[in-house]
Amino acid sequence: MKTVEQKPKYSLNEEQEKKLILREYRSLLRALKDKIKPGDKDILRRAFEMAADAHSSMRRKSGEPYILHPIAVAKICIEEIGLGVRSTVCALLHDTVEDTDITLQDIEREFGSEISRIVDGLTKISNVIDSSASQQAENFKKILLTLTDDPRVILIKLADRLNNMRTLDSMKREKQLKIASETVYIFAPLAHRMGLYSIKTELEDLAMKYLEPDTYKEIAKKLAETKRDRTRYINEFIKPIKEKLERNKFDFEIYGRPKNIHSIWNKMKKKGVTFEEVYDLFAIRIILNSPQEREKEDCWKVYSLITDEYTPSIERLRDWVSNPKSNGYEALHTTVMGPRGKWVEVQIRTKRMNEIAEKGLAAHWKYKEGSANENRFDKWFQQIREVLYNQDADSVDFLQDFKMSFLTEEIYIYTPKGDIKMLPVGSTALDFAFAIHTAIGAKTIGAKVNHKLVPISYKLRSGDQVEIITSNKQTPSEDWLSFVVTAKAKAKVKEALKEEKKKVADEGRYTIQRKLEGMGVSMQQANLDELVQFYKLHSNLELFYQVAIKNIDLRELKEFKVIGDRIEYPRPVKIVQEHKIESHTPAQSGNKQDTELIIFGESSDKIMYHLANCCKPIPGDDVFGFITTGKGLAIHRTNCPNAPKLLANYGHRIVKTKWAKNKEISFLTGVRIIGMDDVGVVSKITGLISAELKINIAALTIEASEGLFEGNIKVYVHDKEELDELVNRLKDLSGIESVERYDTEDLPGKQ
Ligand code: MN
């Protein structure tokens, strides 16, 4: 695991800086050594010089010369993703078009169209016309469009993001939140999907470091404290296995490897357990040096040797050797009972599989020849392409759909003939029908899952065998959209509904045409616009449709004036002067948030804000303000379950906020206590809370069973400090196992 070091304040003179840049560039060339062919040195040199020159007057937030960033990105591409010379050139140039005077044409002239296309893909869309759309989502769509032509775009983008995350320390807090949120929301899942496991892990850990600094530090500290014990245990576990493998003449490596902080935290949240109770804080990894034709056999042989020594858990065997994940991941995972009754996960893979697990897509190509799964990525890209060209939904929806369809874990579904289709978790029988063919999906009336009849909304589970039942009388309906999850099914249903609407609307169009002609005017666009505006609709289609289904009867048309070939609705006269005065004030309110500091929580508050219901912040919590439409400012905790989505999609609506000192208002929050049930536990707890700490209790429930109790207490506190003290004091009481804050109504597992 890498950690970002706090760099000392930047201070180098010009001469030293030049040396540093050259040194970094040389080390880049060294990293690329094995891949450089004659002529490559020249093109690399030209790219480096062009970028260095273009960025020469720019500096990063840390004070470093800007060019160090593209060099670092290029280095990640080479060393951590396994990309080659061309990608290195693109990585060096990746910020030039966006941030400097260099144009795409310059790059095409100098380096050809292949490289300029990739750099174009890496250049953000800078002028967004529609400010309500999420710029991030739009940019993302663009990256994805290029991705399907050339996956290197996304790989370089991930390297760029990784370097930005590693150097996030020097950014302002709200920038950190925005970038870290985007990273967990979309870039880490994408890295996972591209098979870049170590990059995914590092991105998640770095994001958590900024989004939940306290928890991050606490888990990191506990990991460090328990390291010696863990190492001792791992050695004890490994010893007999090692001897067995040696006796059987395997060429192998074996080691224990800690899980990343983010995944430990996820497990704690998901299972509602403490750090101490997370059993798989580490995994044992065995890497075999086997020839490709003996890989499968060897992996299973090793599995057999391990389970001779330790008892395996039946439910926890994963065979991704016979059936690789669609991101290319191959390995055999098992969980066995180790010494002293501890469950331990063991991962068995070959060197080739390991390289794919670490470098993902790029390594995959290297081994492409002769592999049975050679077109896995191609298939994936084709699916993405299909969806991208098919949809016109707004981009935030799109991002959500995309995540749902392409970045979640998958389930395997069998056709009646035994072919396998992979679908995202949560897919229904109808999703499966659309995955087979659009024409089948549109006519589905039901399905047989494992020979049993089920409705089309039935949620499938991995391993189900599904037969689709169709009828020629069936047509897609609006409610289908409420349960399909794949982007393909959604797009196809919407398309069909739109077609249907168009047919109905034709009638309305005819009605309007007749009415207008009756008034002596033609059905030209200006007249339609006037009607669309009058009825507060969005499009001609909507107007025709509403008229066709008789929601609009056009009675008001009588009140319109006819001027030549135009109709016009008489409007009240506007005061022109007011307009003029307004246009004098500079329209820059949209950019002000960056500098504005909103202090809330004071009793004489002038800003309209409310505390978000989803995470119920209290003073002292790490929070941000989110400008809602119509309801003022919503204050969310930075670790609110909704935060990543808000921050990632609507960075421009985030406001920096700070709590004012306040001892007048108190806030309702919940504390969950688990401990040993003994007499007097209730009075001990209430005594501490109300008598000693003088905190008001709003509600208290305690349930006990089999010697344990769980107490849920709602209390009024003034701020986080007070809450922290309460939690710590409760923890110190004898017999208390864990004390945890919760947000009143939330149930474990919801998120
Ligand atoms: Mn960059």
PDB file of N, CA and C in Angstrom, residues 511-560:
ATOM      1  N   THR A 511     -54.942  17.178 -35.660  1.00  0.00           N
ATOM      2  CA  THR A 511     -55.929  18.062 -35.039  1.00  0.00           C
ATOM      3  C   THR A 511     -55.431  19.502 -35.006  1.00  0.00           C
ATOM      4  N   ILE A 512     -54.174  19.676 -34.585  1.00  0.00           N
ATOM      5  CA  ILE A 512     -53.608  21.018 -34.483  1.00  0.00           C
ATOM      6  C   ILE A 512     -53.530  21.675 -35.852  1.00  0.00           C
ATOM      7  N   GLN A 513     -53.085  20.892 -36.808  1.00  0.00           N
ATOM      8  CA  GLN A 513     -52.964  21.435 -38.163  1.00  0.00           C
ATOM      9  C   GLN A 513     -54.310  21.983 -38.642  1.00  0.00           C
ATOM     10  N   ARG A 514     -55.368  21.218 -38.420  1.00  0.00           N
ATOM     11  CA  ARG A 514     -56.698  21.659 -38.847  1.00  0.00           C
ATOM     12  C   ARG A 514     -57.103  22.952 -38.138  1.00  0.00           C
ATOM     13  N   LYS A 515     -56.901  22.979 -36.814  1.00  0.00           N
ATOM     14  CA  LYS A 515     -57.296  24.164 -36.035  1.00  0.00           C
ATOM     15  C   LYS A 515     -56.555  25.404 -36.510  1.00  0.00           C
ATOM     16  N   LEU A 516     -55.230  25.254 -36.711  1.00  0.00           N
ATOM     17  CA  LEU A 516     -54.435  26.404 -37.136  1.00  0.00           C
ATOM     18  C   LEU A 516     -54.892  26.886 -38.502  1.00  0.00           C
ATOM     19  N   GLU A 517     -55.119  25.945 -39.389  1.00  0.00           N
ATOM     20  CA  GLU A 517     -55.570  26.322 -40.728  1.00  0.00           C
ATOM     21  C   GLU A 517     -56.925  27.019 -40.664  1.00  0.00           C
ATOM     22  N   GLY A 518     -57.731  26.571 -39.692  1.00  0.00           N
ATOM     23  CA  GLY A 518     -59.021  27.224 -39.466  1.00  0.00           C
ATOM     24  C   GLY A 518     -58.857  28.692 -39.078  1.00  0.00           C
ATOM     25  N   MET A 519     -57.726  28.997 -38.416  1.00  0.00           N
ATOM     26  CA  MET A 519     -57.464  30.378 -38.010  1.00  0.00           C
ATOM     27  C   MET A 519     -56.758  31.148 -39.107  1.00  0.00           C
ATOM     28  N   GLY A 520     -56.441  30.453 -40.196  1.00  0.00           N
ATOM     29  CA  GLY A 520     -55.793  31.112 -41.318  1.00  0.00           C
ATOM     30  C   GLY A 520     -54.276  31.171 -41.218  1.00  0.00           C
ATOM     31  N   VAL A 521     -53.701  30.375 -40.330  1.00  0.00           N
ATOM     32  CA  VAL A 521     -52.227  30.342 -40.253  1.00  0.00           C
ATOM     33  C   VAL A 521     -51.750  28.920 -40.499  1.00  0.00           C
ATOM     34  N   SER A 522     -50.442  28.771 -40.829  1.00  0.00           N
ATOM     35  CA  SER A 522     -49.916  27.442 -41.127  1.00  0.00           C
ATOM     36  C   SER A 522     -49.284  26.827 -39.877  1.00  0.00           C
ATOM     37  N   MET A 523     -49.002  25.523 -39.968  1.00  0.00           N
ATOM     38  CA  MET A 523     -48.405  24.856 -38.812  1.00  0.00           C
ATOM     39  C   MET A 523     -46.886  24.991 -38.862  1.00  0.00           C
ATOM     40  N   GLN A 524     -46.395  26.199 -38.784  1.00  0.00           N
ATOM     41  CA  GLN A 524     -44.938  26.377 -38.812  1.00  0.00           C
ATOM     42  C   GLN A 524     -44.365  26.300 -37.383  1.00  0.00           C
ATOM     43  N   GLN A 525     -43.046  26.106 -37.308  1.00  0.00           N
ATOM     44  CA  GLN A 525     -42.397  25.859 -36.016  1.00  0.00           C
ATOM     45  C   GLN A 525     -42.659  26.979 -35.001  1.00  0.00           C
ATOM     46  N   ALA A 526     -42.633  28.247 -35.479  1.00  0.00           N
ATOM     47  CA  ALA A 526     -42.824  29.373 -34.561  1.00  0.00           C
ATOM     48  C   ALA A 526     -44.178  29.275 -33.865  1.00  0.00           C
ATOM     49  N   ASN A 527     -45.200  28.860 -34.596  1.00  0.00           N
ATOM     50  CA  ASN A 527     -46.528  28.727 -34.002  1.00  0.00           C
ATOM     51  C   ASN A 527     -46.589  27.560 -33.016  1.00  0.00           C
ATOM     52  N   LEU A 528     -45.911  26.478 -33.378  1.00  0.00           N
ATOM     53  CA  LEU A 528     -45.865  25.337 -32.463  1.00  0.00           C
ATOM     54  C   LEU A 528     -45.132  25.716 -31.171  1.00  0.00           C
ATOM     55  N   ASP A 529     -44.028  26.454 -31.339  1.00  0.00           N
ATOM     56  CA  ASP A 529     -43.265  26.910 -30.167  1.00  0.00           C
ATOM     57  C   ASP A 529     -44.155  27.710 -29.225  1.00  0.00           C
ATOM     58  N   GLU A 530     -44.975  28.583 -29.815  1.00  0.00           N
ATOM     59  CA  GLU A 530     -45.864  29.422 -29.037  1.00  0.00           C
ATOM     60  C   GLU A 530     -46.826  28.561 -28.211  1.00  0.00           C
ATOM     61  N   LEU A 531     -47.341  27.502 -28.831  1.00  0.00           N
ATOM     62  CA  LEU A 531     -48.274  26.620 -28.127  1.00  0.00           C
ATOM     63  C   LEU A 531     -47.564  25.796 -27.047  1.00  0.00           C
ATOM     64  N   VAL A 532     -46.392  25.273 -27.415  1.00  0.00           N
ATOM     65  CA  VAL A 532     -45.620  24.474 -26.455  1.00  0.00           C
ATOM     66  C   VAL A 532     -45.348  25.305 -25.205  1.00  0.00           C
ATOM     67  N   GLN A 533     -44.975  26.578 -25.438  1.00  0.00           N
ATOM     68  CA  GLN A 533     -44.669  27.457 -24.326  1.00  0.00           C
ATOM     69  C   GLN A 533     -45.922  27.768 -23.510  1.00  0.00           C
ATOM     70  N   PHE A 534     -47.016  28.011 -24.229  1.00  0.00           N
ATOM     71  CA  PHE A 534     -48.262  28.359 -23.556  1.00  0.00           C
ATOM     72  C   PHE A 534     -48.732  27.226 -22.643  1.00  0.00           C
ATOM     73  N   TYR A 535     -48.644  25.993 -23.131  1.00  0.00           N
ATOM     74  CA  TYR A 535     -49.114  24.860 -22.318  1.00  0.00           C
ATOM     75  C   TYR A 535     -48.021  24.322 -21.384  1.00  0.00           C
ATOM     76  N   LYS A 536     -46.893  25.033 -21.337  1.00  0.00           N
ATOM     77  CA  LYS A 536     -45.772  24.651 -20.465  1.00  0.00           C
ATOM     78  C   LYS A 536     -45.300  23.220 -20.709  1.00  0.00           C
ATOM     79  N   LEU A 537     -45.090  22.901 -21.980  1.00  0.00           N
ATOM     80  CA  LEU A 537     -44.596  21.571 -22.338  1.00  0.00           C
ATOM     81  C   LEU A 537     -43.140  21.679 -22.788  1.00  0.00           C
ATOM     82  N   HIS A 538     -42.572  20.538 -23.219  1.00  0.00           N
ATOM     83  CA  HIS A 538     -41.155  20.567 -23.576  1.00  0.00           C
ATOM     84  C   HIS A 538     -40.889  20.369 -25.060  1.00  0.00           C
ATOM     85  N   SER A 539     -41.819  19.739 -25.764  1.00  0.00           N
ATOM     86  CA  SER A 539     -41.524  19.445 -27.170  1.00  0.00           C
ATOM     87  C   SER A 539     -42.805  19.379 -27.991  1.00  0.00           C
ATOM     88  N   ASN A 540     -42.620  19.419 -29.304  1.00  0.00           N
ATOM     89  CA  ASN A 540     -43.749  19.250 -30.209  1.00  0.00           C
ATOM     90  C   ASN A 540     -44.433  17.922 -29.948  1.00  0.00           C
ATOM     91  N   LEU A 541     -43.600  16.887 -29.812  1.00  0.00           N
ATOM     92  CA  LEU A 541     -44.137  15.544 -29.619  1.00  0.00           C
ATOM     93  C   LEU A 541     -45.087  15.519 -28.419  1.00  0.00           C
ATOM     94  N   GLU A 542     -44.638  16.148 -27.334  1.00  0.00           N
ATOM     95  CA  GLU A 542     -45.443  16.193 -26.127  1.00  0.00           C
ATOM     96  C   GLU A 542     -46.787  16.903 -26.409  1.00  0.00           C
ATOM     97  N   LEU A 543     -46.710  17.989 -27.152  1.00  0.00           N
ATOM     98  CA  LEU A 543     -47.914  18.751 -27.492  1.00  0.00           C
ATOM     99  C   LEU A 543     -48.887  17.895 -28.299  1.00  0.00           C
ATOM    100  N   PHE A 544     -48.377  17.265 -29.360  1.00  0.00           N
ATOM    101  CA  PHE A 544     -49.221  16.419 -30.212  1.00  0.00           C
ATOM    102  C   PHE A 544     -49.852  15.307 -29.382  1.00  0.00           C
ATOM    103  N   TYR A 545     -49.020  14.717 -28.512  1.00  0.00           N
ATOM    104  CA  TYR A 545     -49.469  13.582 -27.717  1.00  0.00           C
ATOM    105  C   TYR A 545     -50.580  13.999 -26.754  1.00  0.00           C
ATOM    106  N   GLN A 546     -50.358  15.108 -26.053  1.00  0.00           N
ATOM    107  CA  GLN A 546     -51.352  15.566 -25.085  1.00  0.00           C
ATOM    108  C   GLN A 546     -52.677  15.907 -25.775  1.00  0.00           C
ATOM    109  N   VAL A 547     -52.585  16.450 -26.992  1.00  0.00           N
ATOM    110  CA  VAL A 547     -53.800  16.762 -27.743  1.00  0.00           C
ATOM    111  C   VAL A 547     -54.484  15.451 -28.162  1.00  0.00           C
ATOM    112  N   ALA A 548     -53.676  14.490 -28.598  1.00  0.00           N
ATOM    113  CA  ALA A 548     -54.229  13.218 -29.069  1.00  0.00           C
ATOM    114  C   ALA A 548     -54.971  12.477 -27.961  1.00  0.00           C
ATOM    115  N   ILE A 549     -54.404  12.468 -26.747  1.00  0.00           N
ATOM    116  CA  ILE A 549     -55.080  11.743 -25.670  1.00  0.00           C
ATOM    117  C   ILE A 549     -56.083  12.646 -24.939  1.00  0.00           C
ATOM    118  N   LYS A 550     -56.318  13.822 -25.533  1.00  0.00           N
ATOM    119  CA  LYS A 550     -57.360  14.759 -25.073  1.00  0.00           C
ATOM    120  C   LYS A 550     -57.108  15.333 -23.680  1.00  0.00           C
ATOM    121  N   ASN A 551     -55.822  15.409 -23.298  1.00  0.00           N
ATOM    122  CA  ASN A 551     -55.480  16.137 -22.078  1.00  0.00           C
ATOM    123  C   ASN A 551     -55.545  17.639 -22.320  1.00  0.00           C
ATOM    124  N   ILE A 552     -55.331  18.021 -23.591  1.00  0.00           N
ATOM    125  CA  ILE A 552     -55.406  19.424 -23.980  1.00  0.00           C
ATOM    126  C   ILE A 552     -56.465  19.520 -25.065  1.00  0.00           C
ATOM    127  N   ASP A 553     -57.449  20.416 -24.866  1.00  0.00           N
ATOM    128  CA  ASP A 553     -58.512  20.467 -25.879  1.00  0.00           C
ATOM    129  C   ASP A 553     -58.417  21.703 -26.778  1.00  0.00           C
ATOM    130  N   LEU A 554     -57.360  22.489 -26.615  1.00  0.00           N
ATOM    131  CA  LEU A 554     -57.083  23.637 -27.489  1.00  0.00           C
ATOM    132  C   LEU A 554     -58.149  24.735 -27.420  1.00  0.00           C
ATOM    133  N   ARG A 555     -58.979  24.721 -26.363  1.00  0.00           N
ATOM    134  CA  ARG A 555     -60.048  25.710 -26.242  1.00  0.00           C
ATOM    135  C   ARG A 555     -59.448  27.124 -26.179  1.00  0.00           C
ATOM    136  N   GLU A 556     -58.271  27.259 -25.524  1.00  0.00           N
ATOM    137  CA  GLU A 556     -57.653  28.572 -25.320  1.00  0.00           C
ATOM    138  C   GLU A 556     -57.171  29.202 -26.617  1.00  0.00           C
ATOM    139  N   LEU A 557     -57.135  28.392 -27.674  1.00  0.00           N
ATOM    140  CA  LEU A 557     -56.635  28.899 -28.952  1.00  0.00           C
ATOM    141  C   LEU A 557     -57.402  30.145 -29.398  1.00  0.00           C
ATOM    142  N   LYS A 558     -58.657  30.262 -28.954  1.00  0.00           N
ATOM    143  CA  LYS A 558     -59.502  31.408 -29.324  1.00  0.00           C
ATOM    144  C   LYS A 558     -58.891  32.728 -28.857  1.00  0.00           C
ATOM    145  N   GLU A 559     -58.184  32.670 -27.709  1.00  0.00           N
ATOM    146  CA  GLU A 559     -57.647  33.902 -27.145  1.00  0.00           C
ATOM    147  C   GLU A 559     -56.385  34.387 -27.846  1.00  0.00           C
ATOM    148  N   PHE A 560     -55.815  33.553 -28.731  1.00  0.00           N
ATOM    149  CA  PHE A 560     -54.583  33.945 -29.415  1.00  0.00           C
ATOM    150  C   PHE A 560     -54.878  34.985 -30.482  1.00  0.00           C
TER     151      PHE A 560
END
